[in-house]
Coordinates of C-alpha atoms in Angstrom, one line a residue:
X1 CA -46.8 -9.9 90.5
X2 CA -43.2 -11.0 91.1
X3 CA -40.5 -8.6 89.7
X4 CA -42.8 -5.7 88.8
X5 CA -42.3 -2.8 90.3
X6 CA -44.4 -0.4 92.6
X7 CA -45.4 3.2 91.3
X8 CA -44.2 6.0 92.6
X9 CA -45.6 8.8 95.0
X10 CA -45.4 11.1 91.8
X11 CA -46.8 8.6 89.8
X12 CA -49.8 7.9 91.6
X13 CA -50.5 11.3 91.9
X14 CA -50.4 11.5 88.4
X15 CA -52.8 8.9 88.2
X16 CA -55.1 10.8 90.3
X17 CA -54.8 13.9 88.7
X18 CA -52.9 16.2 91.3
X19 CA -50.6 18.7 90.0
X20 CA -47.3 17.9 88.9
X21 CA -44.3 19.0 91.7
X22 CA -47.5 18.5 94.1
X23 CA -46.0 17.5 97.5
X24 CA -46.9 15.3 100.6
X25 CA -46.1 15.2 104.3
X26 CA -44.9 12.3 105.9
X27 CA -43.5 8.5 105.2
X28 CA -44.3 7.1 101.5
X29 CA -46.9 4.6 103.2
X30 CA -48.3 8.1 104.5
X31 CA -48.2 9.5 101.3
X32 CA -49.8 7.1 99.0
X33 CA -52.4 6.8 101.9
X34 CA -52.8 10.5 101.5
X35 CA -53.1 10.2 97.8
X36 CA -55.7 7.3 97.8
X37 CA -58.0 8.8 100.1
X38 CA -57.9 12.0 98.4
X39 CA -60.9 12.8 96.1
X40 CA -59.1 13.7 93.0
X41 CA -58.5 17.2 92.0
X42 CA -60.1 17.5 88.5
X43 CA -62.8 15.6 90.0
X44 CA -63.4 17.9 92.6
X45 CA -63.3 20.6 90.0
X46 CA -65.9 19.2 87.8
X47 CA -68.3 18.0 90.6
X48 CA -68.2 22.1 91.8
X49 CA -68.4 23.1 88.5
X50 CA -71.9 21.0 87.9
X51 CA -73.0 22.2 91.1
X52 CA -72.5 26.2 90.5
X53 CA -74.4 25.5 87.1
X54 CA -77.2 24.0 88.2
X55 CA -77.6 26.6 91.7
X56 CA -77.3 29.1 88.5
X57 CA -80.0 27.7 86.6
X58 CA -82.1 27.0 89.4
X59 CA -81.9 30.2 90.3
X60 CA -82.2 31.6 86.9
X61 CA -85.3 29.8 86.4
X62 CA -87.1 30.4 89.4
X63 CA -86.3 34.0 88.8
X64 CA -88.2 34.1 85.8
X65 CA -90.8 32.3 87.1
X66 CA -91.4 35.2 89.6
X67 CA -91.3 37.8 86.9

């Protein structure tokens, strides 16, 4: 788009849900490389968080399976 203007580091790791003050090493291209290859954060959190529960419950229920 002519005249519009690109988003910032900060901004696109707001987008991707990193911490605000979050900070990255390198040139810009580097960062926003960085940034867009990362898996984002509260992603990762919820993907771990689905896999603890269910290793949990698996384990739960094969543990009263046993008994």
């Amino acid at each position: 788009l002519s005249g519009a203007r690109r988003i910032t580091i900060a901004e696109s790791a707001a987008l991707q849900s990193f911490p605000k003050g979050m900070t990255f090493a390198g040139r810009s291209s580097s960062q926003y490389t960085q940034i867009g290859n990362a898996v984002p954060p509260k992603l990762a959190q919820a993907v771990a968080e689905e896999v603890v529960s269910t290793l949990l419950s698996s384990r739960l229920s094969r543990h009263a399976v046993a008994a």
